[in-house]
Amino acid sequence: MLPTLVVLLLVVVAVAAIVWVVRKGPSHVARPSEDQDTAWNDPITPADREPKP
C-alpha cells in the first residue's frame, strides 16, 4: 500500500508542476512597438573597457 501512495504522490507532484509551468506562460512577449535590440549580446571591445575621460 505504501509504494502505491508514494507513486501516486509523485504523479500528483509531476502533474502539478506541469500545470504550473504551462499556466505561467512565457515571461515576456514583446509587442511590435517595443525596442527589440537590448544589446545584451554585443561584443565588448578593448575600447569599451577603458574608462571615458
mmCIF file of N, CA, C and O in Angstrom:
data_model
loop_
_atom_site.group_PDB
_atom_site.id
_atom_site.type_symbol
_atom_site.label_atom_id
_atom_site.label_comp_id
_atom_site.label_asym_id
_atom_site.label_seq_id
_atom_site.Cartn_x
_atom_site.Cartn_y
_atom_site.Cartn_z
ATOM 1 N N MET A 1 0.828 -1.203 0.000
ATOM 2 C CA MET A 1 0.000 0.000 0.000
ATOM 3 C C MET A 1 0.864 1.255 0.000
ATOM 4 O O MET A 1 0.568 2.214 -0.679
ATOM 5 N N LEU A 2 1.946 1.259 0.779
ATOM 6 C CA LEU A 2 2.815 2.427 0.875
ATOM 7 C C LEU A 2 3.493 2.759 -0.463
ATOM 8 O O LEU A 2 3.509 3.935 -0.849
ATOM 9 N N PRO A 3 4.033 1.787 -1.204
ATOM 10 C CA PRO A 3 4.633 2.137 -2.504
ATOM 11 C C PRO A 3 3.611 2.745 -3.471
ATOM 12 O O PRO A 3 3.943 3.645 -4.244
ATOM 13 N N THR A 4 2.393 2.290 -3.409
ATOM 14 C CA THR A 4 1.346 2.847 -4.267
ATOM 15 C C THR A 4 1.097 4.306 -3.918
ATOM 16 O O THR A 4 0.946 5.147 -4.811
ATOM 17 N N LEU A 5 1.074 4.640 -2.649
ATOM 18 C CA LEU A 5 0.865 6.021 -2.231
ATOM 19 C C LEU A 5 2.039 6.910 -2.643
ATOM 20 O O LEU A 5 1.844 8.060 -3.055
ATOM 21 N N VAL A 6 3.246 6.386 -2.547
ATOM 22 C CA VAL A 6 4.420 7.153 -2.943
ATOM 23 C C VAL A 6 4.378 7.440 -4.436
ATOM 24 O O VAL A 6 4.620 8.576 -4.875
ATOM 25 N N VAL A 7 4.069 6.432 -5.238
ATOM 26 C CA VAL A 7 3.970 6.623 -6.690
ATOM 27 C C VAL A 7 2.849 7.595 -7.010
ATOM 28 O O VAL A 7 3.002 8.494 -7.855
ATOM 29 N N LEU A 8 1.724 7.483 -6.358
ATOM 30 C CA LEU A 8 0.602 8.390 -6.588
ATOM 31 C C LEU A 8 0.979 9.826 -6.219
ATOM 32 O O LEU A 8 0.661 10.768 -6.948
ATOM 33 N N LEU A 9 1.688 9.987 -5.119
ATOM 34 C CA LEU A 9 2.137 11.319 -4.708
ATOM 35 C C LEU A 9 3.100 11.910 -5.736
ATOM 36 O O LEU A 9 3.000 13.084 -6.080
ATOM 37 N N LEU A 10 4.013 11.115 -6.243
ATOM 38 C CA LEU A 10 4.948 11.597 -7.263
ATOM 39 C C LEU A 10 4.228 11.992 -8.548
ATOM 40 O O LEU A 10 4.580 12.994 -9.178
ATOM 41 N N VAL A 11 3.226 11.235 -8.932
ATOM 42 C CA VAL A 11 2.448 11.569 -10.126
ATOM 43 C C VAL A 11 1.697 12.879 -9.913
ATOM 44 O O VAL A 11 1.671 13.743 -10.793
ATOM 45 N N VAL A 12 1.117 13.065 -8.748
ATOM 46 C CA VAL A 12 0.386 14.307 -8.456
ATOM 47 C C VAL A 12 1.332 15.496 -8.479
ATOM 48 O O VAL A 12 1.013 16.552 -9.036
ATOM 49 N N VAL A 13 2.524 15.356 -7.903
ATOM 50 C CA VAL A 13 3.501 16.446 -7.905
ATOM 51 C C VAL A 13 3.951 16.756 -9.330
ATOM 52 O O VAL A 13 4.080 17.927 -9.713
ATOM 53 N N ALA A 14 4.185 15.745 -10.139
ATOM 54 C CA ALA A 14 4.606 15.955 -11.528
ATOM 55 C C ALA A 14 3.516 16.667 -12.328
ATOM 56 O O ALA A 14 3.794 17.609 -13.078
ATOM 57 N N VAL A 15 2.279 16.258 -12.165
ATOM 58 C CA VAL A 15 1.172 16.900 -12.881
ATOM 59 C C VAL A 15 1.015 18.345 -12.412
ATOM 60 O O VAL A 15 0.819 19.247 -13.230
ATOM 61 N N ALA A 16 1.138 18.584 -11.129
ATOM 62 C CA ALA A 16 1.024 19.949 -10.610
ATOM 63 C C ALA A 16 2.139 20.830 -11.161
ATOM 64 O O ALA A 16 1.904 21.992 -11.520
ATOM 65 N N ALA A 17 3.355 20.307 -11.258
ATOM 66 C CA ALA A 17 4.473 21.085 -11.799
ATOM 67 C C ALA A 17 4.250 21.402 -13.270
ATOM 68 O O ALA A 17 4.503 22.533 -13.716
ATOM 69 N N ILE A 18 3.759 20.452 -14.027
ATOM 70 C CA ILE A 18 3.490 20.680 -15.452
ATOM 71 C C ILE A 18 2.396 21.718 -15.631
ATOM 72 O O ILE A 18 2.506 22.628 -16.452
ATOM 73 N N VAL A 19 1.340 21.617 -14.852
ATOM 74 C CA VAL A 19 0.247 22.590 -14.943
ATOM 75 C C VAL A 19 0.736 23.979 -14.560
ATOM 76 O O VAL A 19 0.404 24.968 -15.215
ATOM 77 N N TRP A 20 1.574 24.082 -13.536
ATOM 78 C CA TRP A 20 2.090 25.381 -13.097
ATOM 79 C C TRP A 20 2.948 26.025 -14.191
ATOM 80 O O TRP A 20 2.826 27.208 -14.463
ATOM 81 N N VAL A 21 3.804 25.231 -14.836
ATOM 82 C CA VAL A 21 4.670 25.763 -15.888
ATOM 83 C C VAL A 21 3.841 26.181 -17.096
ATOM 84 O O VAL A 21 4.076 27.241 -17.684
ATOM 85 N N VAL A 22 2.858 25.391 -17.469
ATOM 86 C CA VAL A 22 2.046 25.712 -18.642
ATOM 87 C C VAL A 22 1.191 26.947 -18.381
ATOM 88 O O VAL A 22 1.079 27.826 -19.241
ATOM 89 N N ARG A 23 0.617 27.071 -17.215
ATOM 90 C CA ARG A 23 -0.235 28.233 -16.915
ATOM 91 C C ARG A 23 0.572 29.506 -16.750
ATOM 92 O O ARG A 23 0.080 30.599 -16.990
ATOM 93 N N LYS A 24 1.831 29.374 -16.314
ATOM 94 C CA LYS A 24 2.684 30.544 -16.122
ATOM 95 C C LYS A 24 2.957 31.223 -17.458
ATOM 96 O O LYS A 24 2.958 32.439 -17.549
ATOM 97 N N GLY A 25 3.181 30.472 -18.507
ATOM 98 C CA GLY A 25 3.409 31.021 -19.829
ATOM 99 C C GLY A 25 4.761 31.680 -19.963
ATOM 100 O O GLY A 25 5.598 31.634 -19.064
ATOM 101 N N PRO A 26 4.988 32.336 -21.105
ATOM 102 C CA PRO A 26 6.271 32.995 -21.314
ATOM 103 C C PRO A 26 6.429 34.190 -20.389
ATOM 104 O O PRO A 26 5.448 34.832 -20.005
ATOM 105 N N SER A 27 7.673 34.499 -20.036
ATOM 106 C CA SER A 27 7.922 35.581 -19.092
ATOM 107 C C SER A 27 7.603 36.942 -19.697
ATOM 108 O O SER A 27 7.159 37.835 -19.003
ATOM 109 N N HIS A 28 7.837 37.109 -20.995
ATOM 110 C CA HIS A 28 7.560 38.402 -21.624
ATOM 111 C C HIS A 28 7.373 38.186 -23.117
ATOM 112 O O HIS A 28 8.196 37.568 -23.768
ATOM 113 N N VAL A 29 6.295 38.717 -23.639
ATOM 114 C CA VAL A 29 6.053 38.684 -25.072
ATOM 115 C C VAL A 29 6.230 40.102 -25.584
ATOM 116 O O VAL A 29 5.527 41.014 -25.155
ATOM 117 N N ALA A 30 7.174 40.290 -26.485
ATOM 118 C CA ALA A 30 7.468 41.629 -26.986
ATOM 119 C C ALA A 30 6.344 42.117 -27.896
ATOM 120 O O ALA A 30 5.834 41.380 -28.739
ATOM 121 N N ARG A 31 5.974 43.354 -27.689
ATOM 122 C CA ARG A 31 4.972 43.995 -28.543
ATOM 123 C C ARG A 31 5.683 44.604 -29.742
ATOM 124 O O ARG A 31 6.863 44.944 -29.663
ATOM 125 N N PRO A 32 4.987 44.776 -30.855
ATOM 126 C CA PRO A 32 5.636 45.351 -32.044
ATOM 127 C C PRO A 32 6.204 46.751 -31.798
ATOM 128 O O PRO A 32 7.177 47.134 -32.427
ATOM 129 N N SER A 33 5.632 47.508 -30.876
ATOM 130 C CA SER A 33 6.113 48.866 -30.643
ATOM 131 C C SER A 33 7.331 48.907 -29.720
ATOM 132 O O SER A 33 7.960 49.951 -29.586
ATOM 133 N N GLU A 34 7.687 47.787 -29.085
ATOM 134 C CA GLU A 34 8.817 47.774 -28.159
ATOM 135 C C GLU A 34 10.135 47.606 -28.914
ATOM 136 O O GLU A 34 10.196 46.977 -29.963
ATOM 137 N N ASP A 35 11.191 48.172 -28.342
ATOM 138 C CA ASP A 35 12.518 48.046 -28.926
ATOM 139 C C ASP A 35 13.014 46.620 -28.700
ATOM 140 O O ASP A 35 13.071 46.140 -27.579
ATOM 141 N N GLN A 36 13.392 45.952 -29.769
ATOM 142 C CA GLN A 36 13.817 44.563 -29.678
ATOM 143 C C GLN A 36 15.309 44.428 -29.412
ATOM 144 O O GLN A 36 15.768 43.395 -28.976
ATOM 145 N N ASP A 37 16.099 45.449 -29.690
ATOM 146 C CA ASP A 37 17.541 45.367 -29.533
ATOM 147 C C ASP A 37 17.942 45.896 -28.162
ATOM 148 O O ASP A 37 17.927 47.093 -27.912
ATOM 149 N N THR A 38 18.292 45.000 -27.270
ATOM 150 C CA THR A 38 18.694 45.404 -25.926
ATOM 151 C C THR A 38 20.206 45.398 -25.758
ATOM 152 O O THR A 38 20.699 45.743 -24.693
ATOM 153 N N ALA A 39 20.932 44.988 -26.784
ATOM 154 C CA ALA A 39 22.395 44.980 -26.804
ATOM 155 C C ALA A 39 22.999 44.085 -25.736
ATOM 156 O O ALA A 39 24.151 44.268 -25.336
ATOM 157 N N TRP A 40 22.300 43.090 -25.275
ATOM 158 C CA TRP A 40 22.836 42.210 -24.242
ATOM 159 C C TRP A 40 23.927 41.303 -24.779
ATOM 160 O O TRP A 40 24.763 40.819 -24.029
ATOM 161 N N ASN A 41 23.957 41.078 -26.094
ATOM 162 C CA ASN A 41 24.958 40.164 -26.642
ATOM 163 C C ASN A 41 25.938 40.869 -27.570
ATOM 164 O O ASN A 41 26.612 40.223 -28.349
ATOM 165 N N ASP A 42 26.047 42.190 -27.501
ATOM 166 C CA ASP A 42 27.020 42.901 -28.314
ATOM 167 C C ASP A 42 28.431 42.576 -27.823
ATOM 168 O O ASP A 42 28.664 42.449 -26.621
ATOM 169 N N PRO A 43 29.383 42.456 -28.750
ATOM 170 C CA PRO A 43 30.754 42.153 -28.314
ATOM 171 C C PRO A 43 31.360 43.324 -27.555
ATOM 172 O O PRO A 43 31.083 44.483 -27.848
ATOM 173 N N ILE A 44 32.188 42.994 -26.594
ATOM 174 C CA ILE A 44 32.877 44.014 -25.806
ATOM 175 C C ILE A 44 34.268 44.185 -26.405
ATOM 176 O O ILE A 44 35.032 43.232 -26.521
ATOM 177 N N THR A 45 34.591 45.385 -26.797
ATOM 178 C CA THR A 45 35.892 45.676 -27.376
ATOM 179 C C THR A 45 36.797 46.268 -26.304
ATOM 180 O O THR A 45 36.311 46.769 -25.288
ATOM 181 N N PRO A 46 38.116 46.247 -26.510
ATOM 182 C CA PRO A 46 39.021 46.856 -25.527
ATOM 183 C C PRO A 46 38.708 48.338 -25.292
ATOM 184 O O PRO A 46 38.891 48.830 -24.188
ATOM 185 N N ALA A 47 38.244 49.043 -26.306
ATOM 186 C CA ALA A 47 37.911 50.455 -26.133
ATOM 187 C C ALA A 47 36.729 50.625 -25.182
ATOM 188 O O ALA A 47 36.638 51.635 -24.469
ATOM 189 N N ASP A 48 35.843 49.670 -25.136
ATOM 190 C CA ASP A 48 34.689 49.747 -24.223
ATOM 191 C C ASP A 48 35.109 49.528 -22.772
ATOM 192 O O ASP A 48 34.447 50.009 -21.866
ATOM 193 N N ARG A 49 36.188 48.806 -22.552
ATOM 194 C CA ARG A 49 36.626 48.525 -21.184
ATOM 195 C C ARG A 49 37.316 49.707 -20.536
ATOM 196 O O ARG A 49 37.333 49.825 -19.316
ATOM 197 N N GLU A 50 37.918 50.574 -21.347
ATOM 198 C CA GLU A 50 38.650 51.708 -20.796
ATOM 199 C C GLU A 50 37.681 52.783 -20.347
ATOM 200 O O GLU A 50 36.706 53.078 -21.043
ATOM 201 N N PRO A 51 37.929 53.379 -19.196
ATOM 202 C CA PRO A 51 37.024 54.440 -18.722
ATOM 203 C C PRO A 51 37.127 55.680 -19.604
ATOM 204 O O PRO A 51 38.177 56.012 -20.135
ATOM 205 N N LYS A 52 36.010 56.339 -19.759
ATOM 206 C CA LYS A 52 35.955 57.563 -20.543
ATOM 207 C C LYS A 52 36.550 58.709 -19.734
ATOM 208 O O LYS A 52 36.355 58.767 -18.532
ATOM 209 N N PRO A 53 37.273 59.635 -20.382
ATOM 210 C CA PRO A 53 37.852 60.762 -19.632
ATOM 211 C C PRO A 53 36.796 61.739 -19.174
ATOM 212 O O PRO A 53 35.734 61.836 -19.653
#
